[in-house]
Amino acid sequence: MRRTLLMAAALVAAGCSAAPTVPAPAPAPPSVDRTAAPLDPALAVTDPHGVRIELPAPPERIVCLNGLCDDIVVDLGLVPAGTSNPALISHPALLGERGKAVPVVAGSFGGEDVESIAALDPDLVIGLEGVHEALRPAIERFAPLWLAEPATWEESVGYLRALGALTGRTAEAVAAETRFRGVLADTAASDRTVVVIYGSADAIGVDTADSLKGHLLDAVYDYPFPAKGTDAATASNYSVEELLARQPDTVFVYSLLFSTSDKPLSEQLADNPVWRQIPAVRDGAVHEVHPKLWGSGRGLRSLEAVLAEARGLAP
């Protein structure tokens, strides 16, 4: 201790100053195994959430009520018999212009018209866990309903493999998984702090590190935005002050607009003095991104496109 005090005194006397503290680098993400396990056809599978799906024959006509379904159906080399996500299925990451020919299910998200679904003569309907439960009694009069909601990219892989087994398109499923694992393994880690937000100026939502997009970006960026508890209604709510406290260098925004008069979220926040102090805002690194791709895309093609866009905007 005495020696330490003498050295400090000598530094002060000599007019020296201590070197500035260098922030510790963000921890390196875990390595990603590039290898996809073999997969066999099956008419009964258990999905990543432990739900067992059993069908009498491989499904050929699949109606998609969530973005995961659109994505994995395309990855298997199929086309949905119908979709409630026309903006996603026609995104270049999925079917592009060909997606505009896919029949659109009538009704609003979560309140799709059951007669419209039945008219598509599906062998299987895939909906969103936590949203489409109320439609089960009506839909299951004519087709099985599978509810799926991945929280991690590994679960997205699991759903792809499950549908690959059910459809008998096992080679396509393994190829898609291998492709995605390679993309993720080849993506270099960045020490930038990023965040994905949505909602409105009065109720900002964050894709937390416990959500699918947050989990993905947490693999390659510094993403210090955990879920705030287990209550789904509040776990993703962050105030502007809480965003500022975490000092993000880049903010990705997907604005859910319901009319032409709605303003993007970044514009709603533009006059907020606390928002303007956030490094990303101050440095012009707030990016409005494709709302359906970032908000509804849950399969591997969507995740690849999100990752590519993120790295293009925040290397």
PDB file of C-alpha atoms in Angstrom:
ATOM      1  CA  MET A   1       0.000   0.000   0.000  1.00  0.00           C
ATOM      2  CA  ARG A   2       2.829   2.437   0.946  1.00  0.00           C
ATOM      3  CA  ARG A   3       4.557   1.796  -2.372  1.00  0.00           C
ATOM      4  CA  THR A   4       1.305   2.452  -4.249  1.00  0.00           C
ATOM      5  CA  LEU A   5       0.812   5.782  -2.461  1.00  0.00           C
ATOM      6  CA  LEU A   6       4.390   6.862  -3.203  1.00  0.00           C
ATOM      7  CA  MET A   7       4.004   6.030  -6.897  1.00  0.00           C
ATOM      8  CA  ALA A   8       0.762   8.008  -7.075  1.00  0.00           C
ATOM      9  CA  ALA A   9       2.388  10.977  -5.409  1.00  0.00           C
ATOM     10  CA  ALA A  10       5.295  10.832  -7.845  1.00  0.00           C
ATOM     11  CA  LEU A  11       2.939  10.866 -10.808  1.00  0.00           C
ATOM     12  CA  VAL A  12       1.118  13.916  -9.488  1.00  0.00           C
ATOM     13  CA  ALA A  13       4.367  15.714  -8.775  1.00  0.00           C
ATOM     14  CA  ALA A  14       5.629  15.030 -12.265  1.00  0.00           C
ATOM     15  CA  GLY A  15       2.429  16.434 -13.747  1.00  0.00           C
ATOM     16  CA  CYS A  16       1.490  13.039 -15.146  1.00  0.00           C
ATOM     17  CA  SER A  17      -2.069  11.868 -15.480  1.00  0.00           C
ATOM     18  CA  ALA A  18      -3.380   8.347 -15.426  1.00  0.00           C
ATOM     19  CA  ALA A  19      -4.224   6.785 -18.787  1.00  0.00           C
ATOM     20  CA  PRO A  20      -7.932   6.888 -19.628  1.00  0.00           C
ATOM     21  CA  THR A  21      -9.879   3.753 -18.874  1.00  0.00           C
ATOM     22  CA  VAL A  22     -10.479   1.695 -21.995  1.00  0.00           C
ATOM     23  CA  PRO A  23     -13.924   0.087 -22.052  1.00  0.00           C
ATOM     24  CA  ALA A  24     -13.853  -3.674 -22.068  1.00  0.00           C
ATOM     25  CA  PRO A  25     -14.765  -5.099 -25.471  1.00  0.00           C
ATOM     26  CA  ALA A  26     -18.146  -6.715 -25.895  1.00  0.00           C
ATOM     27  CA  PRO A  27     -17.959 -10.450 -25.254  1.00  0.00           C
ATOM     28  CA  ALA A  28     -17.496 -12.562 -28.355  1.00  0.00           C
ATOM     29  CA  PRO A  29     -20.651 -14.404 -29.418  1.00  0.00           C
ATOM     30  CA  PRO A  30     -20.680 -18.185 -29.072  1.00  0.00           C
ATOM     31  CA  SER A  31     -19.449 -20.026 -32.132  1.00  0.00           C
ATOM     32  CA  VAL A  32     -22.133 -21.403 -34.419  1.00  0.00           C
ATOM     33  CA  ASP A  33     -21.978 -25.014 -35.533  1.00  0.00           C
ATOM     34  CA  ARG A  34     -22.239 -25.042 -39.316  1.00  0.00           C
ATOM     35  CA  THR A  35     -23.469 -28.627 -39.459  1.00  0.00           C
ATOM     36  CA  ALA A  36     -27.160 -29.540 -39.695  1.00  0.00           C
ATOM     37  CA  ALA A  37     -28.112 -32.934 -38.369  1.00  0.00           C
ATOM     38  CA  PRO A  38     -29.710 -35.464 -40.735  1.00  0.00           C
ATOM     39  CA  LEU A  39     -33.505 -35.427 -40.898  1.00  0.00           C
ATOM     40  CA  ASP A  40     -35.967 -38.217 -41.683  1.00  0.00           C
ATOM     41  CA  PRO A  41     -39.546 -37.896 -42.969  1.00  0.00           C
ATOM     42  CA  ALA A  42     -42.242 -38.329 -40.334  1.00  0.00           C
ATOM     43  CA  LEU A  43     -45.990 -37.860 -40.015  1.00  0.00           C
ATOM     44  CA  ALA A  44     -45.708 -37.107 -36.292  1.00  0.00           C
ATOM     45  CA  VAL A  45     -43.293 -34.522 -34.894  1.00  0.00           C
ATOM     46  CA  THR A  46     -42.780 -32.558 -31.696  1.00  0.00           C
ATOM     47  CA  ASP A  47     -42.101 -28.859 -32.202  1.00  0.00           C
ATOM     48  CA  PRO A  48     -39.631 -26.685 -30.232  1.00  0.00           C
ATOM     49  CA  HIS A  49     -42.327 -25.844 -27.655  1.00  0.00           C
ATOM     50  CA  GLY A  50     -43.176 -29.489 -27.033  1.00  0.00           C
ATOM     51  CA  VAL A  51     -46.366 -29.538 -29.129  1.00  0.00           C
ATOM     52  CA  ARG A  52     -46.968 -32.815 -30.964  1.00  0.00           C
ATOM     53  CA  ILE A  53     -48.292 -32.564 -34.520  1.00  0.00           C
ATOM     54  CA  GLU A  54     -49.595 -35.701 -36.197  1.00  0.00           C
ATOM     55  CA  LEU A  55     -51.004 -35.774 -39.737  1.00  0.00           C
ATOM     56  CA  PRO A  56     -52.530 -38.562 -41.854  1.00  0.00           C
ATOM     57  CA  ALA A  57     -50.420 -37.672 -44.911  1.00  0.00           C
ATOM     58  CA  PRO A  58     -47.725 -35.155 -45.885  1.00  0.00           C
ATOM     59  CA  PRO A  59     -49.398 -31.725 -46.180  1.00  0.00           C
ATOM     60  CA  GLU A  60     -49.403 -30.180 -49.627  1.00  0.00           C
ATOM     61  CA  ARG A  61     -51.713 -27.193 -49.157  1.00  0.00           C
ATOM     62  CA  ILE A  62     -50.502 -25.102 -46.212  1.00  0.00           C
ATOM     63  CA  VAL A  63     -52.222 -21.854 -45.250  1.00  0.00           C
ATOM     64  CA  CYS A  64     -49.983 -19.412 -43.406  1.00  0.00           C
ATOM     65  CA  LEU A  65     -51.374 -17.084 -40.748  1.00  0.00           C
ATOM     66  CA  ASN A  66     -47.943 -16.121 -39.436  1.00  0.00           C
ATOM     67  CA  GLY A  67     -44.672 -15.047 -40.989  1.00  0.00           C
ATOM     68  CA  LEU A  68     -42.757 -18.097 -39.775  1.00  0.00           C
ATOM     69  CA  CYS A  69     -44.986 -20.297 -41.902  1.00  0.00           C
ATOM     70  CA  ASP A  70     -44.544 -18.240 -45.082  1.00  0.00           C
ATOM     71  CA  ASP A  71     -40.796 -18.360 -44.627  1.00  0.00           C
ATOM     72  CA  ILE A  72     -40.318 -22.053 -43.893  1.00  0.00           C
ATOM     73  CA  VAL A  73     -42.787 -23.126 -46.583  1.00  0.00           C
ATOM     74  CA  VAL A  74     -40.728 -21.178 -49.134  1.00  0.00           C
ATOM     75  CA  ASP A  75     -37.480 -22.608 -47.738  1.00  0.00           C
ATOM     76  CA  LEU A  76     -38.893 -26.085 -48.364  1.00  0.00           C
ATOM     77  CA  GLY A  77     -39.455 -25.240 -52.025  1.00  0.00           C
ATOM     78  CA  LEU A  78     -43.227 -24.875 -51.678  1.00  0.00           C
ATOM     79  CA  VAL A  79     -45.686 -22.005 -52.064  1.00  0.00           C
ATOM     80  CA  PRO A  80     -48.342 -21.317 -49.417  1.00  0.00           C
ATOM     81  CA  ALA A  81     -51.901 -22.128 -50.438  1.00  0.00           C
ATOM     82  CA  GLY A  82     -52.806 -18.819 -48.796  1.00  0.00           C
ATOM     83  CA  THR A  83     -51.292 -16.172 -46.558  1.00  0.00           C
ATOM     84  CA  SER A  84     -52.285 -13.389 -44.198  1.00  0.00           C
ATOM     85  CA  ASN A  85     -48.887 -11.715 -44.762  1.00  0.00           C
ATOM     86  CA  PRO A  86     -48.888 -10.556 -48.409  1.00  0.00           C
ATOM     87  CA  ALA A  87     -46.232  -7.886 -47.799  1.00  0.00           C
ATOM     88  CA  LEU A  88     -43.879 -10.496 -46.348  1.00  0.00           C
ATOM     89  CA  ILE A  89     -44.398 -13.302 -48.862  1.00  0.00           C
ATOM     90  CA  SER A  90     -43.691 -10.825 -51.688  1.00  0.00           C
ATOM     91  CA  HIS A  91     -40.520  -9.495 -50.054  1.00  0.00           C
ATOM     92  CA  PRO A  92     -37.387 -10.330 -52.119  1.00  0.00           C
ATOM     93  CA  ALA A  93     -36.120 -12.514 -49.265  1.00  0.00           C
ATOM     94  CA  LEU A  94     -39.080 -14.866 -49.819  1.00  0.00           C
ATOM     95  CA  LEU A  95     -40.938 -15.085 -53.143  1.00  0.00           C
ATOM     96  CA  GLY A  96     -40.562 -11.530 -54.444  1.00  0.00           C
ATOM     97  CA  GLU A  97     -42.931 -10.740 -57.306  1.00  0.00           C
ATOM     98  CA  ARG A  98     -44.153 -14.352 -57.392  1.00  0.00           C
ATOM     99  CA  GLY A  99     -45.553 -13.818 -53.913  1.00  0.00           C
ATOM    100  CA  LYS A 100     -48.203 -11.461 -55.264  1.00  0.00           C
ATOM    101  CA  ALA A 101     -49.971 -14.469 -56.802  1.00  0.00           C
ATOM    102  CA  VAL A 102     -50.460 -16.176 -53.419  1.00  0.00           C
ATOM    103  CA  PRO A 103     -54.122 -15.897 -52.311  1.00  0.00           C
ATOM    104  CA  VAL A 104     -54.619 -13.565 -49.352  1.00  0.00           C
ATOM    105  CA  VAL A 105     -56.747 -14.685 -46.420  1.00  0.00           C
ATOM    106  CA  ALA A 106     -59.525 -12.213 -45.686  1.00  0.00           C
ATOM    107  CA  GLY A 107     -59.848 -10.512 -42.309  1.00  0.00           C
ATOM    108  CA  SER A 108     -57.484  -8.836 -39.871  1.00  0.00           C
ATOM    109  CA  PHE A 109     -54.473 -10.404 -38.201  1.00  0.00           C
ATOM    110  CA  GLY A 110     -55.744 -12.596 -35.373  1.00  0.00           C
ATOM    111  CA  GLY A 111     -59.273 -12.272 -36.708  1.00  0.00           C
ATOM    112  CA  GLU A 112     -58.890 -13.949 -40.077  1.00  0.00           C
ATOM    113  CA  ASP A 113     -62.084 -15.001 -41.839  1.00  0.00           C
ATOM    114  CA  VAL A 114     -62.451 -18.746 -41.294  1.00  0.00           C
ATOM    115  CA  GLU A 115     -64.562 -19.229 -44.412  1.00  0.00           C
ATOM    116  CA  SER A 116     -61.771 -17.606 -46.422  1.00  0.00           C
ATOM    117  CA  ILE A 117     -59.309 -20.108 -44.956  1.00  0.00           C
ATOM    118  CA  ALA A 118     -61.621 -23.064 -45.591  1.00  0.00           C
ATOM    119  CA  ALA A 119     -62.081 -22.022 -49.226  1.00  0.00           C
ATOM    120  CA  LEU A 120     -58.347 -22.594 -49.775  1.00  0.00           C
ATOM    121  CA  ASP A 121     -58.823 -26.302 -48.962  1.00  0.00           C
ATOM    122  CA  PRO A 122     -55.797 -26.578 -46.644  1.00  0.00           C
ATOM    123  CA  ASP A 123     -54.182 -29.764 -45.354  1.00  0.00           C
ATOM    124  CA  LEU A 124     -52.592 -27.719 -42.557  1.00  0.00           C
ATOM    125  CA  VAL A 125     -52.998 -24.211 -41.147  1.00  0.00           C
ATOM    126  CA  ILE A 126     -50.109 -22.619 -39.251  1.00  0.00           C
ATOM    127  CA  GLY A 127     -50.917 -19.683 -36.969  1.00  0.00           C
ATOM    128  CA  LEU A 128     -49.206 -17.669 -34.263  1.00  0.00           C
ATOM    129  CA  GLU A 129     -49.048 -18.849 -30.672  1.00  0.00           C
ATOM    130  CA  GLY A 130     -50.764 -16.347 -28.399  1.00  0.00           C
ATOM    131  CA  VAL A 131     -52.852 -14.918 -31.258  1.00  0.00           C
ATOM    132  CA  HIS A 132     -54.818 -17.594 -33.111  1.00  0.00           C
ATOM    133  CA  GLU A 133     -56.026 -19.840 -30.277  1.00  0.00           C
ATOM    134  CA  ALA A 134     -59.572 -18.483 -30.588  1.00  0.00           C
ATOM    135  CA  LEU A 135     -59.783 -19.698 -34.189  1.00  0.00           C
ATOM    136  CA  ARG A 136     -58.928 -23.303 -33.335  1.00  0.00           C
ATOM    137  CA  PRO A 137     -62.483 -24.698 -32.874  1.00  0.00           C
ATOM    138  CA  ALA A 138     -63.633 -23.317 -36.235  1.00  0.00           C
ATOM    139  CA  ILE A 139     -60.474 -24.146 -38.226  1.00  0.00           C
ATOM    140  CA  GLU A 140     -60.139 -27.676 -36.891  1.00  0.00           C
ATOM    141  CA  ARG A 141     -63.491 -28.572 -38.426  1.00  0.00           C
ATOM    142  CA  PHE A 142     -61.666 -28.797 -41.742  1.00  0.00           C
ATOM    143  CA  ALA A 143     -57.866 -28.786 -41.082  1.00  0.00           C
ATOM    144  CA  PRO A 144     -55.305 -29.167 -38.281  1.00  0.00           C
ATOM    145  CA  LEU A 145     -54.134 -25.884 -36.719  1.00  0.00           C
ATOM    146  CA  TRP A 146     -50.491 -25.644 -35.608  1.00  0.00           C
ATOM    147  CA  LEU A 147     -49.571 -22.611 -33.512  1.00  0.00           C
ATOM    148  CA  ALA A 148     -45.895 -21.626 -33.613  1.00  0.00           C
ATOM    149  CA  GLU A 149     -43.854 -18.769 -32.168  1.00  0.00           C
ATOM    150  CA  PRO A 150     -40.035 -19.029 -32.098  1.00  0.00           C
ATOM    151  CA  ALA A 151     -38.163 -16.967 -29.501  1.00  0.00           C
ATOM    152  CA  THR A 152     -34.672 -17.842 -30.789  1.00  0.00           C
ATOM    153  CA  TRP A 153     -33.132 -18.610 -34.149  1.00  0.00           C
ATOM    154  CA  GLU A 154     -32.576 -22.158 -32.905  1.00  0.00           C
ATOM    155  CA  GLU A 155     -36.341 -22.503 -32.446  1.00  0.00           C
ATOM    156  CA  SER A 156     -36.883 -21.159 -35.974  1.00  0.00           C
ATOM    157  CA  VAL A 157     -34.590 -23.954 -37.149  1.00  0.00           C
ATOM    158  CA  GLY A 158     -36.612 -26.427 -35.088  1.00  0.00           C
ATOM    159  CA  TYR A 159     -39.891 -25.399 -36.723  1.00  0.00           C
ATOM    160  CA  LEU A 160     -38.290 -25.628 -40.172  1.00  0.00           C
ATOM    161  CA  ARG A 161     -37.059 -29.139 -39.436  1.00  0.00           C
ATOM    162  CA  ALA A 162     -40.450 -30.188 -38.071  1.00  0.00           C
ATOM    163  CA  LEU A 163     -42.311 -29.026 -41.190  1.00  0.00           C
ATOM    164  CA  GLY A 164     -39.564 -30.503 -43.371  1.00  0.00           C
ATOM    165  CA  ALA A 165     -40.181 -33.889 -41.761  1.00  0.00           C
ATOM    166  CA  LEU A 166     -43.979 -33.607 -42.091  1.00  0.00           C
ATOM    167  CA  THR A 167     -43.819 -32.648 -45.772  1.00  0.00           C
ATOM    168  CA  GLY A 168     -41.082 -35.154 -46.574  1.00  0.00           C
ATOM    169  CA  ARG A 169     -38.863 -32.311 -47.778  1.00  0.00           C
ATOM    170  CA  THR A 170     -36.011 -33.256 -45.509  1.00  0.00           C
ATOM    171  CA  ALA A 171     -33.184 -32.454 -47.946  1.00  0.00           C
ATOM    172  CA  GLU A 172     -34.565 -28.957 -48.453  1.00  0.00           C
ATOM    173  CA  ALA A 173     -34.870 -28.407 -44.701  1.00  0.00           C
ATOM    174  CA  VAL A 174     -31.289 -29.545 -44.035  1.00  0.00           C
ATOM    175  CA  ALA A 175     -29.989 -27.387 -46.906  1.00  0.00           C
ATOM    176  CA  ALA A 176     -31.807 -24.293 -45.595  1.00  0.00           C
ATOM    177  CA  GLU A 177     -30.543 -24.864 -42.072  1.00  0.00           C
ATOM    178  CA  THR A 178     -26.979 -25.387 -43.311  1.00  0.00           C
ATOM    179  CA  ARG A 179     -27.176 -22.192 -45.364  1.00  0.00           C
ATOM    180  CA  PHE A 180     -28.368 -20.158 -42.379  1.00  0.00           C
ATOM    181  CA  ARG A 181     -25.820 -21.607 -39.979  1.00  0.00           C
ATOM    182  CA  GLY A 182     -23.086 -20.693 -42.458  1.00  0.00           C
ATOM    183  CA  VAL A 183     -24.341 -17.115 -42.759  1.00  0.00           C
ATOM    184  CA  LEU A 184     -24.453 -16.685 -38.996  1.00  0.00           C
ATOM    185  CA  ALA A 185     -21.038 -18.304 -38.499  1.00  0.00           C
ATOM    186  CA  ASP A 186     -19.500 -16.021 -41.128  1.00  0.00           C
ATOM    187  CA  THR A 187     -20.918 -12.830 -39.610  1.00  0.00           C
ATOM    188  CA  ALA A 188     -18.181 -11.058 -37.686  1.00  0.00           C
ATOM    189  CA  ALA A 189     -19.013  -9.692 -34.244  1.00  0.00           C
ATOM    190  CA  SER A 190     -19.330  -5.927 -33.805  1.00  0.00           C
ATOM    191  CA  ASP A 191     -18.845  -3.895 -30.635  1.00  0.00           C
ATOM    192  CA  ARG A 192     -21.618  -1.475 -31.614  1.00  0.00           C
ATOM    193  CA  THR A 193     -24.548  -1.168 -29.227  1.00  0.00           C
ATOM    194  CA  VAL A 194     -27.808  -1.536 -31.148  1.00  0.00           C
ATOM    195  CA  VAL A 195     -31.516  -1.757 -30.405  1.00  0.00           C
ATOM    196  CA  VAL A 196     -34.692  -2.555 -32.338  1.00  0.00           C
ATOM    197  CA  ILE A 197     -37.799  -0.562 -31.426  1.00  0.00           C
ATOM    198  CA  TYR A 198     -41.422  -0.333 -32.551  1.00  0.00           C
ATOM    199  CA  GLY A 199     -44.753   0.991 -31.242  1.00  0.00           C
ATOM    200  CA  SER A 200     -45.529   4.647 -30.644  1.00  0.00           C
ATOM    201  CA  ALA A 201     -43.981   7.607 -28.855  1.00  0.00           C
ATOM    202  CA  ASP A 202     -46.324   6.938 -25.931  1.00  0.00           C
ATOM    203  CA  ALA A 203     -45.536   3.218 -25.751  1.00  0.00           C
ATOM    204  CA  ILE A 204     -42.128   2.284 -27.121  1.00  0.00           C
ATOM    205  CA  GLY A 205     -41.598  -1.426 -27.553  1.00  0.00           C
ATOM    206  CA  VAL A 206     -38.174  -3.050 -27.765  1.00  0.00           C
ATOM    207  CA  ASP A 207     -37.347  -6.369 -29.355  1.00  0.00           C
ATOM    208  CA  THR A 208     -35.561  -7.524 -26.216  1.00  0.00           C
ATOM    209  CA  ALA A 209     -32.682  -9.987 -26.126  1.00  0.00           C
ATOM    210  CA  ASP A 210     -35.306 -12.556 -25.128  1.00  0.00           C
ATOM    211  CA  SER A 211     -37.214 -12.051 -28.391  1.00  0.00           C
ATOM    212  CA  LEU A 212     -36.382 -13.528 -31.782  1.00  0.00           C
ATOM    213  CA  LYS A 213     -34.819 -10.450 -33.454  1.00  0.00           C
ATOM    214  CA  GLY A 214     -33.131  -9.299 -30.267  1.00  0.00           C
ATOM    215  CA  HIS A 215     -31.691 -12.774 -29.704  1.00  0.00           C
ATOM    216  CA  LEU A 216     -30.364 -12.802 -33.272  1.00  0.00           C
ATOM    217  CA  LEU A 217     -28.731  -9.365 -33.036  1.00  0.00           C
ATOM    218  CA  ASP A 218     -27.373 -10.165 -29.581  1.00  0.00           C
ATOM    219  CA  ALA A 219     -25.279 -12.847 -31.291  1.00  0.00           C
ATOM    220  CA  VAL A 220     -23.318 -10.265 -33.289  1.00  0.00           C
ATOM    221  CA  TYR A 221     -23.733  -6.925 -31.484  1.00  0.00           C
ATOM    222  CA  ASP A 222     -23.763  -5.519 -27.981  1.00  0.00           C
ATOM    223  CA  TYR A 223     -27.495  -5.728 -27.199  1.00  0.00           C
ATOM    224  CA  PRO A 224     -28.093  -4.738 -23.544  1.00  0.00           C
ATOM    225  CA  PHE A 225     -31.894  -4.843 -23.649  1.00  0.00           C
ATOM    226  CA  PRO A 226     -33.226  -7.800 -21.624  1.00  0.00           C
ATOM    227  CA  ALA A 227     -36.909  -8.454 -21.100  1.00  0.00           C
ATOM    228  CA  LYS A 228     -38.249  -6.515 -18.123  1.00  0.00           C
ATOM    229  CA  GLY A 229     -39.822  -9.340 -16.180  1.00  0.00           C
ATOM    230  CA  THR A 230     -42.125 -12.107 -17.367  1.00  0.00           C
ATOM    231  CA  ASP A 231     -45.354 -10.162 -17.928  1.00  0.00           C
ATOM    232  CA  ALA A 232     -45.794 -10.150 -21.710  1.00  0.00           C
ATOM    233  CA  ALA A 233     -47.749  -6.886 -21.537  1.00  0.00           C
ATOM    234  CA  THR A 234     -44.836  -4.940 -20.050  1.00  0.00           C
ATOM    235  CA  ALA A 235     -41.655  -6.987 -20.610  1.00  0.00           C
ATOM    236  CA  SER A 236     -40.739  -5.120 -23.804  1.00  0.00           C
ATOM    237  CA  ASN A 237     -41.730  -1.597 -22.730  1.00  0.00           C
ATOM    238  CA  TYR A 238     -38.810   0.826 -22.505  1.00  0.00           C
ATOM    239  CA  SER A 239     -38.947   4.563 -21.837  1.00  0.00           C
ATOM    240  CA  VAL A 240     -36.853   7.052 -23.793  1.00  0.00           C
ATOM    241  CA  GLU A 241     -34.830   7.597 -20.632  1.00  0.00           C
ATOM    242  CA  GLU A 242     -34.076   3.868 -20.421  1.00  0.00           C
ATOM    243  CA  LEU A 243     -32.955   3.846 -24.040  1.00  0.00           C
ATOM    244  CA  LEU A 244     -30.656   6.791 -23.360  1.00  0.00           C
ATOM    245  CA  ALA A 245     -29.150   5.062 -20.324  1.00  0.00           C
ATOM    246  CA  ARG A 246     -27.952   2.212 -22.546  1.00  0.00           C
ATOM    247  CA  GLN A 247     -26.360   4.554 -25.093  1.00  0.00           C
ATOM    248  CA  PRO A 248     -27.179   2.713 -28.357  1.00  0.00           C
ATOM    249  CA  ASP A 249     -24.980   3.628 -31.335  1.00  0.00           C
ATOM    250  CA  THR A 250     -27.633   2.451 -33.797  1.00  0.00           C
ATOM    251  CA  VAL A 251     -31.417   2.277 -33.560  1.00  0.00           C
ATOM    252  CA  PHE A 252     -33.475   0.149 -35.950  1.00  0.00           C
ATOM    253  CA  VAL A 253     -37.146   1.124 -36.094  1.00  0.00           C
ATOM    254  CA  TYR A 254     -39.999  -0.787 -37.636  1.00  0.00           C
ATOM    255  CA  SER A 255     -43.024   1.496 -37.653  1.00  0.00           C
ATOM    256  CA  LEU A 256     -46.413  -0.198 -37.678  1.00  0.00           C
ATOM    257  CA  LEU A 257     -48.475   2.222 -39.754  1.00  0.00           C
ATOM    258  CA  PHE A 258     -52.211   1.704 -40.130  1.00  0.00           C
ATOM    259  CA  SER A 259     -53.114   4.728 -42.258  1.00  0.00           C
ATOM    260  CA  THR A 260     -51.405   7.185 -44.587  1.00  0.00           C
ATOM    261  CA  SER A 261     -51.662   9.852 -41.882  1.00  0.00           C
ATOM    262  CA  ASP A 262     -49.635   7.826 -39.353  1.00  0.00           C
ATOM    263  CA  LYS A 263     -46.100   9.084 -38.749  1.00  0.00           C
ATOM    264  CA  PRO A 264     -43.122   6.711 -38.498  1.00  0.00           C
ATOM    265  CA  LEU A 265     -42.028   6.208 -34.907  1.00  0.00           C
ATOM    266  CA  SER A 266     -38.720   8.028 -35.429  1.00  0.00           C
ATOM    267  CA  GLU A 267     -40.670  11.109 -36.559  1.00  0.00           C
ATOM    268  CA  GLN A 268     -42.998  10.869 -33.563  1.00  0.00           C
ATOM    269  CA  LEU A 269     -39.962  10.994 -31.283  1.00  0.00           C
ATOM    270  CA  ALA A 270     -38.053  13.678 -33.190  1.00  0.00           C
ATOM    271  CA  ASP A 271     -38.983  16.559 -30.868  1.00  0.00           C
ATOM    272  CA  ASN A 272     -38.331  14.673 -27.637  1.00  0.00           C
ATOM    273  CA  PRO A 273     -35.262  16.294 -25.991  1.00  0.00           C
ATOM    274  CA  VAL A 274     -34.224  13.054 -24.265  1.00  0.00           C
ATOM    275  CA  TRP A 275     -34.471  11.122 -27.549  1.00  0.00           C
ATOM    276  CA  ARG A 276     -32.163  13.668 -29.197  1.00  0.00           C
ATOM    277  CA  GLN A 277     -29.451  12.909 -26.610  1.00  0.00           C
ATOM    278  CA  ILE A 278     -29.196   9.240 -27.616  1.00  0.00           C
ATOM    279  CA  PRO A 279     -25.905   8.681 -29.517  1.00  0.00           C
ATOM    280  CA  ALA A 280     -27.643   7.036 -32.468  1.00  0.00           C
ATOM    281  CA  VAL A 281     -30.026   9.983 -32.826  1.00  0.00           C
ATOM    282  CA  ARG A 282     -27.265  12.553 -32.423  1.00  0.00           C
ATOM    283  CA  ASP A 283     -25.122  10.787 -35.045  1.00  0.00           C
ATOM    284  CA  GLY A 284     -27.881  10.172 -37.588  1.00  0.00           C
ATOM    285  CA  ALA A 285     -27.873   6.407 -37.055  1.00  0.00           C
ATOM    286  CA  VAL A 286     -31.619   5.847 -36.632  1.00  0.00           C
ATOM    287  CA  HIS A 287     -32.912   3.649 -39.449  1.00  0.00           C
ATOM    288  CA  GLU A 288     -36.516   2.936 -40.386  1.00  0.00           C
ATOM    289  CA  VAL A 289     -36.584  -0.660 -41.663  1.00  0.00           C
ATOM    290  CA  HIS A 290     -39.118  -2.889 -43.454  1.00  0.00           C
ATOM    291  CA  PRO A 291     -41.918  -3.339 -40.890  1.00  0.00           C
ATOM    292  CA  LYS A 292     -43.165  -6.734 -42.089  1.00  0.00           C
ATOM    293  CA  LEU A 293     -39.710  -8.241 -42.507  1.00  0.00           C
ATOM    294  CA  TRP A 294     -38.506  -7.059 -39.094  1.00  0.00           C
ATOM    295  CA  GLY A 295     -41.841  -7.331 -37.309  1.00  0.00           C
ATOM    296  CA  SER A 296     -43.402 -10.470 -38.803  1.00  0.00           C
ATOM    297  CA  GLY A 297     -40.521 -12.410 -40.377  1.00  0.00           C
ATOM    298  CA  ARG A 298     -39.688 -15.357 -38.155  1.00  0.00           C
ATOM    299  CA  GLY A 299     -38.064 -17.895 -40.463  1.00  0.00           C
ATOM    300  CA  LEU A 300     -34.477 -18.279 -41.597  1.00  0.00           C
ATOM    301  CA  ARG A 301     -34.833 -16.317 -44.835  1.00  0.00           C
ATOM    302  CA  SER A 302     -36.253 -13.358 -42.937  1.00  0.00           C
ATOM    303  CA  LEU A 303     -33.568 -13.586 -40.268  1.00  0.00           C
ATOM    304  CA  GLU A 304     -30.834 -13.643 -42.917  1.00  0.00           C
ATOM    305  CA  ALA A 305     -32.322 -10.545 -44.546  1.00  0.00           C
ATOM    306  CA  VAL A 306     -32.608  -8.765 -41.188  1.00  0.00           C
ATOM    307  CA  LEU A 307     -28.996  -9.619 -40.378  1.00  0.00           C
ATOM    308  CA  ALA A 308     -27.791  -8.440 -43.790  1.00  0.00           C
ATOM    309  CA  GLU A 309     -29.671  -5.154 -43.502  1.00  0.00           C
ATOM    310  CA  ALA A 310     -28.445  -4.594 -39.971  1.00  0.00           C
ATOM    311  CA  ARG A 311     -24.791  -5.195 -40.921  1.00  0.00           C
ATOM    312  CA  GLY A 312     -25.159  -2.943 -43.948  1.00  0.00           C
ATOM    313  CA  LEU A 313     -26.437  -0.114 -41.768  1.00  0.00           C
ATOM    314  CA  ALA A 314     -24.281  -0.816 -38.689  1.00  0.00           C
ATOM    315  CA  PRO A 315     -21.053  -2.602 -39.733  1.00  0.00           C
TER     316      PRO A 315
END
